[in-house]
Amino acid sequence: SEENLTFSIKIIDMLMKLNAIKDMKASLRNDFAYHKRSFQPLRGLLNDPDAIMDEIIDLQMFVGGFHFISDLLREKIQKIPKYEDYLILLMSRCYEDIENMNYVNYEGKNILFRVLLQLIYLADHPYSYGFNVFRNRKINLNKKIRKTLMKRPVIPLCADIEITVKSTIQKCAHGDKKVLNKWIVSKKESQGCHLM
């Protein structure tokens, strides 16, 4: 339904923002390091310090790992049978909303661009034998969606954080040099790029 698609787009956008803030803001890692250091002197005073240490190790994997949220989301989504069909449906919805200007303000437009780009990453299987988002006939990435994303090679994420089409394509398992060259903005194409 339309409500499910809209909700999915909002959830993916929120998770992208959380992932970027976690990865790019050093204050989170610094605060965690302080928390971890403060645990050591108190370890002997606690009833079950091993359970707390296990929790700290789990948190350390979360805080210390780059792209942890997006990688985990991709892993969970790709365990769903026929996940690619739903992601293709979401891509189509984002693309159509961008083309038909179905947004109220720039943030609404940015959400659609961000999620469209993230859906490419989520759909692309991390192994060569898996779903290749760049060669699938159901998705016309090299024409319609590529042309749309090339209008915005740099997309604002939140505050001073931004994402680029190139960096996201590079994260994809099937985003090799041949694919990446098609997604790099040429001088001629850069004249049609929008900054907002």
mmCIF file of C-alpha atoms in Angstrom:
data_model
loop_
_atom_site.group_PDB
_atom_site.id
_atom_site.type_symbol
_atom_site.label_atom_id
_atom_site.label_comp_id
_atom_site.label_asym_id
_atom_site.label_seq_id
_atom_site.Cartn_x
_atom_site.Cartn_y
_atom_site.Cartn_z
ATOM 1 C CA SER A 1 0.000 0.000 0.000
ATOM 2 C CA GLU A 2 0.997 3.633 -0.366
ATOM 3 C CA GLU A 3 1.247 4.062 3.408
ATOM 4 C CA ASN A 4 3.730 1.175 3.680
ATOM 5 C CA LEU A 5 5.892 2.639 0.910
ATOM 6 C CA THR A 6 5.899 6.084 2.525
ATOM 7 C CA PHE A 7 6.682 4.592 5.937
ATOM 8 C CA SER A 8 9.508 2.479 4.493
ATOM 9 C CA ILE A 9 11.031 5.544 2.816
ATOM 10 C CA LYS A 10 10.947 7.478 6.102
ATOM 11 C CA ILE A 11 12.478 4.580 8.065
ATOM 12 C CA ILE A 12 15.318 4.095 5.552
ATOM 13 C CA ASP A 13 16.034 7.832 5.618
ATOM 14 C CA MET A 14 16.109 7.893 9.421
ATOM 15 C CA LEU A 15 18.470 4.898 9.552
ATOM 16 C CA MET A 16 20.760 6.567 6.983
ATOM 17 C CA LYS A 17 20.961 9.663 9.168
ATOM 18 C CA LEU A 18 21.692 7.623 12.295
ATOM 19 C CA ASN A 19 24.392 5.687 10.462
ATOM 20 C CA ALA A 20 26.033 8.877 9.187
ATOM 21 C CA ILE A 21 25.954 10.599 12.562
ATOM 22 C CA LYS A 22 27.416 7.514 14.249
ATOM 23 C CA ASP A 23 30.183 7.233 11.637
ATOM 24 C CA MET A 24 31.104 10.886 11.204
ATOM 25 C CA LYS A 25 30.761 12.439 14.629
ATOM 26 C CA ALA A 26 33.755 11.649 16.820
ATOM 27 C CA SER A 27 31.987 12.807 19.982
ATOM 28 C CA LEU A 28 29.989 9.575 20.138
ATOM 29 C CA ARG A 29 33.137 7.438 20.028
ATOM 30 C CA ASN A 30 34.873 9.748 22.535
ATOM 31 C CA ASP A 31 31.965 9.504 24.980
ATOM 32 C CA PHE A 32 31.939 5.731 24.645
ATOM 33 C CA ALA A 33 35.697 5.527 25.247
ATOM 34 C CA TYR A 34 35.231 7.572 28.446
ATOM 35 C CA HIS A 35 32.420 5.236 29.535
ATOM 36 C CA LYS A 36 34.586 2.177 28.855
ATOM 37 C CA ARG A 37 37.551 3.599 30.789
ATOM 38 C CA SER A 38 35.340 4.486 33.762
ATOM 39 C CA PHE A 39 34.125 0.878 33.978
ATOM 40 C CA GLN A 40 37.563 -0.602 34.738
ATOM 41 C CA PRO A 41 37.996 0.841 38.284
ATOM 42 C CA LEU A 42 34.427 -0.175 39.190
ATOM 43 C CA ARG A 43 34.698 -3.716 37.855
ATOM 44 C CA GLY A 44 35.568 -5.277 41.236
ATOM 45 C CA LEU A 45 32.619 -3.575 42.961
ATOM 46 C CA LEU A 46 29.911 -4.938 40.643
ATOM 47 C CA ASN A 47 27.981 -8.186 41.113
ATOM 48 C CA ASP A 48 28.186 -9.382 37.502
ATOM 49 C CA PRO A 49 31.011 -7.493 35.758
ATOM 50 C CA ASP A 50 31.310 -10.077 32.963
ATOM 51 C CA ALA A 51 27.753 -9.412 31.751
ATOM 52 C CA ILE A 52 28.437 -5.678 31.727
ATOM 53 C CA MET A 53 31.735 -6.251 29.897
ATOM 54 C CA ASP A 54 29.893 -8.327 27.250
ATOM 55 C CA GLU A 55 27.477 -5.438 26.786
ATOM 56 C CA ILE A 56 30.372 -2.996 26.451
ATOM 57 C CA ILE A 57 31.975 -5.220 23.799
ATOM 58 C CA ASP A 58 28.682 -5.317 21.845
ATOM 59 C CA LEU A 59 28.422 -1.536 22.070
ATOM 60 C CA GLN A 60 32.032 -1.196 20.959
ATOM 61 C CA MET A 61 31.289 -3.195 17.801
ATOM 62 C CA PHE A 62 28.356 -0.887 17.114
ATOM 63 C CA VAL A 63 30.165 2.375 17.833
ATOM 64 C CA GLY A 64 33.489 1.383 16.271
ATOM 65 C CA GLY A 65 32.230 -0.232 13.055
ATOM 66 C CA PHE A 66 31.720 2.028 10.058
ATOM 67 C CA HIS A 67 28.479 1.608 8.102
ATOM 68 C CA PHE A 68 27.272 -0.756 10.848
ATOM 69 C CA ILE A 69 23.607 0.237 10.625
ATOM 70 C CA SER A 70 23.394 0.226 6.825
ATOM 71 C CA ASP A 71 25.326 -3.058 6.565
ATOM 72 C CA LEU A 72 23.109 -4.709 9.166
ATOM 73 C CA LEU A 73 19.979 -3.369 7.452
ATOM 74 C CA ARG A 74 21.177 -4.734 4.104
ATOM 75 C CA GLU A 75 21.966 -8.112 5.676
ATOM 76 C CA LYS A 76 18.510 -8.354 7.299
ATOM 77 C CA ILE A 77 16.632 -7.169 4.204
ATOM 78 C CA GLN A 78 18.435 -9.599 1.921
ATOM 79 C CA LYS A 79 17.306 -12.538 4.070
ATOM 80 C CA ILE A 80 13.702 -11.795 3.090
ATOM 81 C CA PRO A 81 12.532 -13.869 0.106
ATOM 82 C CA LYS A 82 12.196 -11.721 -3.048
ATOM 83 C CA TYR A 83 13.488 -8.648 -1.178
ATOM 84 C CA GLU A 84 14.616 -7.129 -4.466
ATOM 85 C CA ASP A 85 11.011 -6.805 -5.699
ATOM 86 C CA TYR A 86 10.067 -4.605 -2.737
ATOM 87 C CA LEU A 87 13.215 -2.513 -3.044
ATOM 88 C CA ILE A 88 12.565 -2.052 -6.775
ATOM 89 C CA LEU A 89 9.038 -0.912 -5.901
ATOM 90 C CA LEU A 90 10.507 1.608 -3.436
ATOM 91 C CA MET A 91 13.009 2.808 -6.073
ATOM 92 C CA SER A 92 10.183 3.324 -8.550
ATOM 93 C CA ARG A 93 8.194 5.258 -5.966
ATOM 94 C CA CYS A 94 11.150 7.540 -5.138
ATOM 95 C CA TYR A 95 11.947 8.077 -8.819
ATOM 96 C CA GLU A 96 8.332 8.888 -9.708
ATOM 97 C CA ASP A 97 7.958 11.260 -6.758
ATOM 98 C CA ILE A 98 11.132 13.106 -7.806
ATOM 99 C CA GLU A 99 10.098 13.329 -11.455
ATOM 100 C CA ASN A 100 6.494 14.363 -10.634
ATOM 101 C CA MET A 101 7.683 16.761 -7.888
ATOM 102 C CA ASN A 102 5.605 15.012 -5.214
ATOM 103 C CA TYR A 103 7.274 16.768 -2.305
ATOM 104 C CA VAL A 104 6.524 19.897 -0.334
ATOM 105 C CA ASN A 105 9.985 21.344 0.316
ATOM 106 C CA TYR A 106 13.685 20.761 -0.276
ATOM 107 C CA GLU A 107 13.952 18.358 2.660
ATOM 108 C CA GLY A 108 11.208 16.215 1.118
ATOM 109 C CA LYS A 109 13.122 16.240 -2.164
ATOM 110 C CA ASN A 110 16.388 15.396 -0.376
ATOM 111 C CA ILE A 111 14.720 12.456 1.377
ATOM 112 C CA LEU A 112 13.697 10.991 -1.973
ATOM 113 C CA PHE A 113 17.193 11.405 -3.444
ATOM 114 C CA ARG A 114 18.865 9.960 -0.319
ATOM 115 C CA VAL A 115 16.581 6.953 -0.126
ATOM 116 C CA LEU A 116 16.791 6.270 -3.870
ATOM 117 C CA LEU A 117 20.573 6.170 -3.572
ATOM 118 C CA GLN A 118 20.500 4.041 -0.411
ATOM 119 C CA LEU A 119 18.092 1.568 -2.045
ATOM 120 C CA ILE A 120 20.717 0.871 -4.707
ATOM 121 C CA TYR A 121 23.146 -0.080 -1.942
ATOM 122 C CA LEU A 122 20.556 -2.153 -0.062
ATOM 123 C CA ALA A 123 19.474 -4.064 -3.173
ATOM 124 C CA ASP A 124 22.973 -4.896 -4.408
ATOM 125 C CA HIS A 125 24.033 -8.271 -3.005
ATOM 126 C CA PRO A 126 27.490 -8.251 -1.364
ATOM 127 C CA TYR A 127 28.605 -11.373 -3.249
ATOM 128 C CA SER A 128 29.188 -11.770 -6.976
ATOM 129 C CA TYR A 129 26.621 -14.578 -7.298
ATOM 130 C CA GLY A 130 23.870 -12.488 -5.708
ATOM 131 C CA PHE A 131 21.484 -9.863 -7.027
ATOM 132 C CA ASN A 132 23.330 -7.310 -9.182
ATOM 133 C CA VAL A 133 21.407 -4.070 -9.011
ATOM 134 C CA PHE A 134 23.359 -2.616 -11.949
ATOM 135 C CA ARG A 135 22.551 -5.413 -14.401
ATOM 136 C CA ASN A 136 19.003 -6.283 -13.485
ATOM 137 C CA ARG A 137 16.431 -5.759 -16.224
ATOM 138 C CA LYS A 138 13.706 -4.786 -13.750
ATOM 139 C CA ILE A 139 15.681 -1.663 -12.832
ATOM 140 C CA ASN A 140 16.754 0.806 -15.467
ATOM 141 C CA LEU A 141 19.655 2.272 -13.470
ATOM 142 C CA ASN A 142 21.784 3.256 -16.416
ATOM 143 C CA LYS A 143 19.134 5.493 -17.900
ATOM 144 C CA LYS A 144 16.309 6.895 -15.796
ATOM 145 C CA ILE A 145 17.568 6.565 -12.228
ATOM 146 C CA ARG A 146 21.199 7.300 -13.081
ATOM 147 C CA LYS A 147 20.161 10.449 -14.947
ATOM 148 C CA THR A 148 18.046 11.568 -11.994
ATOM 149 C CA LEU A 149 20.779 10.928 -9.425
ATOM 150 C CA MET A 150 23.389 12.632 -11.585
ATOM 151 C CA LYS A 151 21.404 15.854 -11.198
ATOM 152 C CA ARG A 152 22.386 15.720 -7.507
ATOM 153 C CA PRO A 153 25.872 14.136 -7.161
ATOM 154 C CA VAL A 154 26.123 15.541 -3.625
ATOM 155 C CA ILE A 155 23.070 15.099 -1.409
ATOM 156 C CA PRO A 156 22.681 16.799 2.002
ATOM 157 C CA LEU A 157 22.047 14.261 4.762
ATOM 158 C CA CYS A 158 21.751 16.237 7.990
ATOM 159 C CA ALA A 159 23.472 19.295 9.433
ATOM 160 C CA ASP A 160 26.957 19.433 7.883
ATOM 161 C CA ILE A 161 26.901 15.822 6.671
ATOM 162 C CA GLU A 162 26.423 14.954 3.020
ATOM 163 C CA ILE A 163 26.601 11.849 0.874
ATOM 164 C CA THR A 164 27.763 11.476 -2.695
ATOM 165 C CA VAL A 165 26.501 9.242 -5.447
ATOM 166 C CA LYS A 166 30.064 8.142 -6.191
ATOM 167 C CA SER A 167 30.831 7.021 -2.623
ATOM 168 C CA THR A 168 27.611 5.029 -2.380
ATOM 169 C CA ILE A 169 28.214 3.282 -5.710
ATOM 170 C CA GLN A 170 31.760 2.465 -4.562
ATOM 171 C CA LYS A 171 30.331 0.739 -1.459
ATOM 172 C CA CYS A 172 28.258 -1.601 -3.652
ATOM 173 C CA ALA A 173 29.802 -5.006 -4.320
ATOM 174 C CA HIS A 174 28.960 -4.765 -8.008
ATOM 175 C CA GLY A 175 30.090 -1.128 -8.242
ATOM 176 C CA ASP A 176 33.347 -1.896 -10.039
ATOM 177 C CA LYS A 177 35.355 0.624 -12.100
ATOM 178 C CA LYS A 178 33.316 -0.028 -15.244
ATOM 179 C CA VAL A 179 30.069 0.668 -13.379
ATOM 180 C CA LEU A 180 31.551 3.598 -11.455
ATOM 181 C CA ASN A 181 32.714 5.345 -14.640
ATOM 182 C CA LYS A 182 29.084 5.498 -15.791
ATOM 183 C CA TRP A 183 28.118 7.215 -12.523
ATOM 184 C CA ILE A 184 30.805 9.908 -12.505
ATOM 185 C CA VAL A 185 29.469 13.284 -13.529
ATOM 186 C CA SER A 186 31.056 14.622 -16.694
ATOM 187 C CA LYS A 187 31.752 18.335 -17.235
ATOM 188 C CA LYS A 188 28.778 18.541 -19.579
ATOM 189 C CA GLU A 189 26.498 16.820 -17.045
ATOM 190 C CA SER A 190 27.775 18.934 -14.154
ATOM 191 C CA GLN A 191 26.258 22.027 -15.731
ATOM 192 C CA GLY A 192 22.812 20.558 -15.080
ATOM 193 C CA CYS A 193 23.511 19.639 -11.437
ATOM 194 C CA HIS A 194 21.387 21.147 -8.699
ATOM 195 C CA LEU A 195 22.984 22.260 -5.447
ATOM 196 C CA MET A 196 19.742 22.377 -3.459
#
